[in-house]
Coordinates of N, CA, C and O in Angstrom, one line a residue:
Q1 N -16.7 -53.2 24.4 CA -15.7 -54.2 24.1 C -14.7 -53.7 23.1 O -15.1 -53.3 22.0
V2 N -13.5 -53.8 23.5 CA -12.4 -53.3 22.6 C -12.2 -54.3 21.4 O -12.2 -55.5 21.7
Q3 N -12.1 -53.8 20.2 CA -11.7 -54.7 19.1 C -10.4 -54.3 18.5 O -10.1 -53.1 18.4
L4 N -9.6 -55.3 18.1 CA -8.4 -55.1 17.4 C -8.5 -55.7 16.1 O -8.9 -56.9 16.0
V5 N -8.1 -55.0 15.0 CA -8.2 -55.5 13.7 C -6.9 -55.4 13.0 O -6.4 -54.3 12.8
E6 N -6.3 -56.5 12.6 CA -5.0 -56.6 11.9 C -5.3 -56.5 10.4 O -6.3 -57.0 9.9
S7 N -4.3 -56.0 9.8 CA -4.3 -56.0 8.3 C -2.8 -55.9 7.8 O -1.9 -55.6 8.6
G8 N -2.7 -56.1 6.5 CA -1.3 -55.9 5.9 C -0.6 -57.2 5.6 O 0.5 -57.2 5.0
G9 N -1.2 -58.3 6.0 CA -0.5 -59.6 5.7 C -0.6 -59.9 4.2 O -1.3 -59.2 3.4
G10 N 0.1 -60.9 3.8 CA 0.1 -61.3 2.4 C 1.2 -62.3 2.1 O 1.9 -62.8 3.0
L11 N 1.4 -62.4 0.8 CA 2.5 -63.3 0.3 C 3.6 -62.4 -0.2 O 3.4 -61.5 -1.0
V12 N 4.8 -62.8 0.3 CA 6.0 -62.0 -0.1 C 7.2 -63.0 -0.3 O 7.2 -64.0 0.3
E13 N 8.1 -62.6 -1.2 CA 9.3 -63.4 -1.4 C 10.3 -63.2 -0.3 O 10.3 -62.1 0.4
A14 N 11.1 -64.2 0.0 CA 12.2 -64.1 1.0 C 13.0 -62.8 0.7 O 13.4 -62.6 -0.5
G15 N 13.3 -62.1 1.7 CA 14.1 -60.9 1.6 C 13.2 -59.6 1.4 O 13.7 -58.5 1.5
G16 N 11.9 -59.8 1.3 CA 11.0 -58.7 1.1 C 10.6 -58.2 2.4 O 11.0 -58.5 3.5
S17 N 9.6 -57.2 2.3 CA 9.1 -56.5 3.5 C 7.6 -56.4 3.5 O 7.0 -56.5 2.4
L18 N 7.1 -56.3 4.7 CA 5.6 -56.1 4.9 C 5.4 -55.2 6.1 O 6.3 -55.3 7.0
R19 N 4.4 -54.5 6.1 CA 4.0 -53.7 7.3 C 2.6 -54.2 7.7 O 1.6 -54.0 7.0
L20 N 2.5 -54.7 8.9 CA 1.3 -55.1 9.5 C 0.7 -53.9 10.3 O 1.5 -53.2 11.0
S21 N -0.6 -53.8 10.3 CA -1.3 -52.7 11.1 C -2.2 -53.4 12.1 O -2.9 -54.4 11.8
C22 N -2.4 -52.8 13.2 CA -3.4 -53.2 14.2 C -4.1 -52.0 14.7 O -3.6 -51.2 15.4
A23 N -5.4 -51.9 14.2 CA -6.2 -50.8 14.5 C -7.1 -51.1 15.7 O -7.8 -52.1 15.7
A24 N -7.1 -50.3 16.7 CA -7.9 -50.5 17.9 C -9.2 -49.6 17.9 O -9.2 -48.5 17.4
S25 N -10.2 -50.2 18.5 CA -11.5 -49.4 18.5 C -11.5 -48.5 19.7 O -12.5 -47.7 19.8
A26 N -10.5 -48.5 20.5 CA -10.4 -47.6 21.6 C -9.0 -46.9 21.5 O -8.2 -47.3 20.8
S27 N -8.9 -45.8 22.3 CA -7.6 -45.1 22.3 C -6.5 -46.0 22.8 O -6.7 -46.7 23.9
I28 N -5.4 -46.1 22.1 CA -4.4 -47.0 22.6 C -3.7 -46.5 23.8 O -3.0 -47.2 24.5
D29 N -4.0 -45.2 24.1 CA -3.5 -44.7 25.4 C -4.1 -45.4 26.6 O -3.5 -45.3 27.7
S30 N -5.2 -46.1 26.4 CA -5.8 -46.8 27.5 C -5.2 -48.1 27.8 O -5.5 -48.8 28.8
F31 N -4.3 -48.5 26.9 CA -3.6 -49.8 27.1 C -2.2 -49.6 27.8 O -1.6 -48.6 27.7
N32 N -1.8 -50.6 28.5 CA -0.5 -50.6 29.1 C 0.6 -51.1 28.1 O 1.7 -50.5 28.0
V33 N 0.3 -52.2 27.5 CA 1.2 -52.9 26.6 C 0.5 -53.4 25.4 O -0.6 -53.9 25.5
M34 N 1.1 -53.2 24.2 CA 0.5 -53.9 23.0 C 1.7 -54.7 22.4 O 2.9 -54.4 22.6
A35 N 1.3 -55.8 21.7 CA 2.3 -56.7 21.3 C 1.8 -57.4 20.0 O 0.6 -57.4 19.7
W36 N 2.8 -58.0 19.3 CA 2.5 -58.8 18.2 C 3.0 -60.2 18.5 O 4.1 -60.4 19.1
H37 N 2.2 -61.2 18.2 CA 2.5 -62.6 18.3 C 2.4 -63.3 17.0 O 1.7 -62.7 16.1
R38 N 2.9 -64.5 16.9 CA 2.6 -65.2 15.6 C 2.5 -66.7 16.0 O 3.0 -67.2 17.0
Q39 N 1.8 -67.4 15.1 CA 1.6 -68.8 15.2 C 1.8 -69.5 13.9 O 1.0 -69.3 13.0
A40 N 2.8 -70.3 13.8 CA 3.0 -71.1 12.5 C 2.3 -72.4 12.6 O 2.0 -72.9 13.8
P41 N 2.0 -73.1 11.5 CA 1.3 -74.3 11.5 C 2.0 -75.4 12.4 O 3.2 -75.6 12.2
G42 N 1.2 -76.0 13.3 CA 1.8 -77.0 14.1 C 2.7 -76.5 15.3 O 3.3 -77.3 16.0
K43 N 2.8 -75.2 15.4 CA 3.6 -74.7 16.5 C 2.8 -73.8 17.4 O 1.7 -73.4 17.1
E44 N 3.3 -73.6 18.6 CA 2.7 -72.8 19.6 C 2.8 -71.3 19.2 O 3.7 -70.9 18.5
R45 N 1.8 -70.5 19.7 CA 1.9 -69.1 19.5 C 3.1 -68.5 20.2 O 3.4 -68.9 21.4
E46 N 3.8 -67.6 19.6 CA 5.0 -67.0 20.2 C 5.0 -65.5 20.1 O 4.4 -64.9 19.2
L47 N 5.6 -64.9 21.1 CA 5.7 -63.5 21.2 C 6.7 -63.0 20.3 O 7.9 -63.5 20.2
V48 N 6.4 -62.0 19.5 CA 7.3 -61.4 18.5 C 7.9 -60.1 18.9 O 9.1 -59.8 18.9
A49 N 7.0 -59.2 19.3 CA 7.4 -57.8 19.7 C 6.5 -57.2 20.7 O 5.3 -57.4 20.6
T50 N 7.0 -56.4 21.6 CA 6.1 -55.7 22.6 C 6.4 -54.2 22.6 O 7.6 -53.8 22.3
L51 N 5.4 -53.5 22.9 CA 5.6 -52.0 23.0 C 4.8 -51.5 24.2 O 3.6 -51.8 24.4
T52 N 5.5 -50.8 25.1 CA 4.8 -50.2 26.2 C 4.2 -48.9 25.8 O 4.9 -48.0 25.2
I53 N 2.9 -48.7 26.0 CA 2.2 -47.6 25.5 C 2.4 -46.4 26.4 O 1.6 -46.1 27.3
S54 N 3.5 -45.7 26.3 CA 3.7 -44.4 26.9 C 4.6 -43.7 26.0 O 5.1 -44.3 25.0
I55 N 4.7 -42.4 26.2 CA 5.4 -41.6 25.2 C 6.8 -42.1 24.8 O 7.2 -42.1 23.7
R56 N 7.5 -42.6 25.9 CA 8.8 -43.1 25.6 C 8.9 -44.6 26.0 O 9.9 -45.0 26.5
G57 N 7.8 -45.3 25.7 CA 7.7 -46.7 26.1 C 8.8 -47.5 25.4 O 9.0 -47.4 24.2
P58 N 9.4 -48.5 26.1 CA 10.4 -49.3 25.5 C 9.7 -50.4 24.6 O 8.6 -50.7 24.7
T59 N 10.6 -50.9 23.8 CA 10.2 -52.0 22.9 C 11.0 -53.2 23.2 O 12.1 -53.1 23.8
D60 N 10.5 -54.4 22.8 CA 11.3 -55.6 23.0 C 11.0 -56.6 21.9 O 9.8 -56.6 21.4
Y61 N 11.9 -57.4 21.5 CA 11.8 -58.3 20.4 C 12.3 -59.7 20.7 O 13.2 -59.9 21.5
A62 N 11.6 -60.7 20.1 CA 12.2 -62.0 20.1 C 13.5 -62.1 19.4 O 13.7 -61.3 18.4
D63 N 14.4 -62.9 19.8 CA 15.7 -63.0 19.2 C 15.6 -63.3 17.7 O 16.4 -62.8 16.9
A64 N 14.6 -64.0 17.3 CA 14.5 -64.4 15.9 C 14.2 -63.3 15.0 O 14.4 -63.4 13.8
V65 N 13.7 -62.2 15.5 CA 13.3 -61.0 14.6 C 14.1 -59.8 14.9 O 13.9 -58.8 14.2
K66 N 15.0 -59.8 15.9 CA 15.7 -58.6 16.3 C 16.5 -58.1 15.1 O 17.2 -58.9 14.4
G67 N 16.5 -56.8 14.8 CA 17.2 -56.2 13.7 C 16.4 -56.3 12.4 O 16.9 -55.6 11.4
R68 N 15.3 -57.0 12.4 CA 14.6 -57.1 11.1 C 13.2 -56.6 11.3 O 12.6 -56.1 10.3
F69 N 12.6 -56.7 12.5 CA 11.2 -56.2 12.7 C 11.3 -55.0 13.6 O 12.1 -54.9 14.5
T70 N 10.3 -54.1 13.4 CA 10.2 -52.9 14.3 C 8.7 -52.7 14.6 O 7.9 -52.6 13.7
I71 N 8.4 -52.5 15.9 CA 7.1 -52.2 16.4 C 7.0 -50.7 16.7 O 7.9 -50.2 17.2
S72 N 5.9 -50.1 16.3 CA 5.7 -48.7 16.5 C 4.3 -48.4 16.7 O 3.4 -49.2 16.5
R73 N 4.0 -47.1 17.1 CA 2.6 -46.7 17.4 C 2.3 -45.4 16.7 O 3.2 -44.6 16.4
D74 N 1.0 -45.2 16.4 CA 0.5 -43.9 15.9 C -0.7 -43.7 16.8 O -1.8 -44.2 16.6
I75 N -0.5 -42.9 17.9 CA -1.6 -42.7 18.9 C -2.7 -42.0 18.2 O -3.9 -42.3 18.5
A76 N -2.5 -41.1 17.3 CA -3.6 -40.3 16.7 C -4.5 -41.3 15.9 O -5.7 -41.0 15.8
K77 N -3.9 -42.3 15.4 CA -4.7 -43.3 14.6 C -5.1 -44.5 15.4 O -5.7 -45.4 14.8
N78 N -4.8 -44.6 16.6 CA -5.1 -45.7 17.5 C -4.6 -47.0 16.8 O -5.3 -48.0 16.8
T79 N -3.4 -47.0 16.3 CA -2.8 -48.1 15.5 C -1.4 -48.4 15.9 O -0.6 -47.5 16.2
V80 N -1.1 -49.7 16.0 CA 0.2 -50.2 16.2 C 0.7 -50.9 15.0 O -0.2 -51.6 14.3
Y81 N 1.9 -50.8 14.6 CA 2.4 -51.3 13.4 C 3.5 -52.4 13.7 O 4.2 -52.3 14.7
L82 N 3.7 -53.3 12.8 CA 4.9 -54.1 12.8 C 5.5 -54.1 11.4 O 5.0 -54.6 10.5
Q83 N 6.6 -53.4 11.3 CA 7.4 -53.3 10.1 C 8.3 -54.5 10.0 O 9.2 -54.7 10.9
M84 N 8.2 -55.3 9.0 CA 9.0 -56.6 8.9 C 9.8 -56.5 7.6 O 9.3 -56.2 6.5
S85 N 11.1 -56.6 7.8 CA 12.1 -56.6 6.7 C 12.9 -57.8 6.7 O 13.0 -58.6 7.6
S86 N 13.6 -58.0 5.5 CA 14.4 -59.2 5.4 C 13.7 -60.5 5.8 O 14.2 -61.3 6.5
L87 N 12.5 -60.6 5.3 CA 11.7 -61.7 5.7 C 12.2 -63.0 5.2 O 12.9 -63.1 4.2
K88 N 12.0 -64.1 6.1 CA 12.5 -65.4 5.8 C 11.3 -66.4 5.7 O 10.3 -66.1 6.3
P89 N 11.5 -67.5 5.1 CA 10.3 -68.5 5.0 C 9.9 -68.9 6.4 O 8.7 -69.1 6.6
E90 N 10.8 -68.9 7.4 CA 10.4 -69.3 8.8 C 9.6 -68.2 9.5 O 9.1 -68.4 10.6
D91 N 9.4 -67.0 8.8 CA 8.5 -66.0 9.4 C 7.1 -66.3 9.0 O 6.2 -65.6 9.5
T92 N 6.9 -67.3 8.2 CA 5.5 -67.6 7.8 C 4.7 -68.0 9.0 O 5.0 -68.9 9.7
A93 N 3.5 -67.3 9.1 CA 2.7 -67.6 10.3 C 1.5 -66.7 10.2 O 1.4 -65.8 9.4
V94 N 0.5 -66.9 11.1 CA -0.6 -66.0 11.3 C -0.1 -65.0 12.4 O 0.4 -65.5 13.5
Y95 N -0.2 -63.8 12.2 CA 0.3 -62.8 13.1 C -0.9 -62.1 13.8 O -1.9 -61.7 13.2
Y96 N -0.8 -62.1 15.1 CA -1.9 -61.6 16.0 C -1.4 -60.4 16.8 O -0.3 -60.3 17.3
C97 N -2.3 -59.4 16.9 CA -2.1 -58.3 17.7 C -2.8 -58.5 19.1 O -3.9 -59.1 19.1
N98 N -2.2 -58.0 20.1 CA -2.9 -58.1 21.4 C -2.6 -56.8 22.2 O -1.6 -56.1 22.0
A99 N -3.5 -56.6 23.2 CA -3.4 -55.4 24.0 C -3.7 -55.8 25.4 O -4.7 -56.5 25.7
D100 N -2.9 -55.3 26.4 CA -3.2 -55.5 27.8 C -3.6 -54.2 28.4 O -3.0 -53.2 28.2
Q101 N -4.7 -54.3 29.2 CA -5.2 -53.1 29.9 C -5.3 -53.4 31.4 O -6.0 -54.4 31.7
I102 N -4.7 -52.6 32.2 CA -4.8 -52.8 33.7 C -5.5 -51.6 34.3 O -5.0 -50.5 34.2
V103 N -6.7 -51.9 34.8 CA -7.5 -50.9 35.5 C -7.8 -51.3 36.9 O -8.4 -52.4 37.1
E104 N -7.4 -50.5 37.8 CA -7.7 -50.8 39.3 C -7.2 -52.2 39.6 O -7.9 -52.9 40.3
G105 N -6.0 -52.5 39.1 CA -5.4 -53.8 39.4 C -6.0 -55.0 38.6 O -5.5 -56.1 38.8
R106 N -7.0 -54.8 37.8 CA -7.6 -55.8 37.0 C -7.0 -55.8 35.6 O -7.1 -54.7 35.0
R107 N -6.6 -56.9 35.1 CA -5.9 -57.0 33.8 C -6.9 -57.6 32.8 O -7.5 -58.7 33.1
T108 N -7.1 -57.0 31.7 CA -7.9 -57.5 30.6 C -7.0 -57.5 29.4 O -6.3 -56.6 29.1
T109 N -7.1 -58.7 28.7 CA -6.3 -58.9 27.4 C -7.2 -59.0 26.2 O -8.2 -59.7 26.3
Y110 N -6.9 -58.3 25.2 CA -7.7 -58.3 24.0 C -6.8 -58.9 22.8 O -5.6 -58.6 22.8
W111 N -7.5 -59.6 21.9 CA -6.8 -60.2 20.8 C -7.5 -59.8 19.5 O -8.7 -59.7 19.4
G112 N -6.7 -59.6 18.4 CA -7.3 -59.5 17.1 C -7.5 -60.9 16.5 O -7.2 -61.9 17.1
Q113 N -8.0 -60.9 15.2 CA -8.4 -62.1 14.6 C -7.2 -62.7 13.8 O -7.3 -63.9 13.4
G114 N -6.1 -62.0 13.6 CA -4.9 -62.5 13.0 C -4.9 -62.1 11.5 O -5.9 -61.9 10.8
T115 N -3.7 -62.0 11.0 CA -3.5 -61.8 9.5 C -2.4 -62.7 9.1 O -1.3 -62.9 9.8
Q116 N -2.6 -63.4 7.9 CA -1.6 -64.4 7.4 C -0.5 -63.7 6.7 O -0.6 -62.9 5.9
V117 N 0.7 -64.1 7.1 CA 2.0 -63.7 6.4 C 2.6 -65.0 5.8 O 2.9 -65.9 6.6
T118 N 2.8 -65.0 4.6 CA 3.5 -66.2 3.9 C 4.7 -65.7 3.2 O 4.6 -64.8 2.3
V119 N 5.9 -66.2 3.5 CA 7.1 -65.9 2.9 C 7.6 -67.0 2.0 O 7.9 -68.1 2.5
S120 N 7.7 -66.8 0.7 CA 8.1 -67.9 -0.2 C 9.7 -67.9 -0.3 O 10.3 -66.8 -0.3
S121 N 10.2 -69.0 -0.6 CA 11.7 -69.1 -0.7 C 12.1 -69.0 -2.1 O 11.3 -68.9 -3.1

C-alpha cells in the first residue's frame, strides 16, 4: 500500500511563504499524476496544482494560486513539493497530496493525511 506523507504546514503571516512536501513510500515514477488539493473549513476540497510525472511533465494550477504557487518534483527523494508565496488569508486550509496510478487500465488514487496551513492577516 502506497503512503503519502505531507509536511511543512504551519502558521504564516500574509505575504509570507511556505513549502509543503509530500513524501511517497513508492517511487513517484510509478505514478501518472500527482497533485495538491486543499480544503478550507465549510468548503469543498479543491484542486490547487497538478504535475504529470514524466521528465518534462506539464503543470497546471487553479486560477486562485497561479503566479504564487509552484509544484515540483524530486524523483530521487520520491517527493513532490508545493512552494507557496505571497500567501493570503484565503489560502488557509488543510492541504492534501494525492497521486494517481494507472496500471493495465486500472486507476488507483492515493491520498495523504493533510497538513494545516494558516495564514494570518
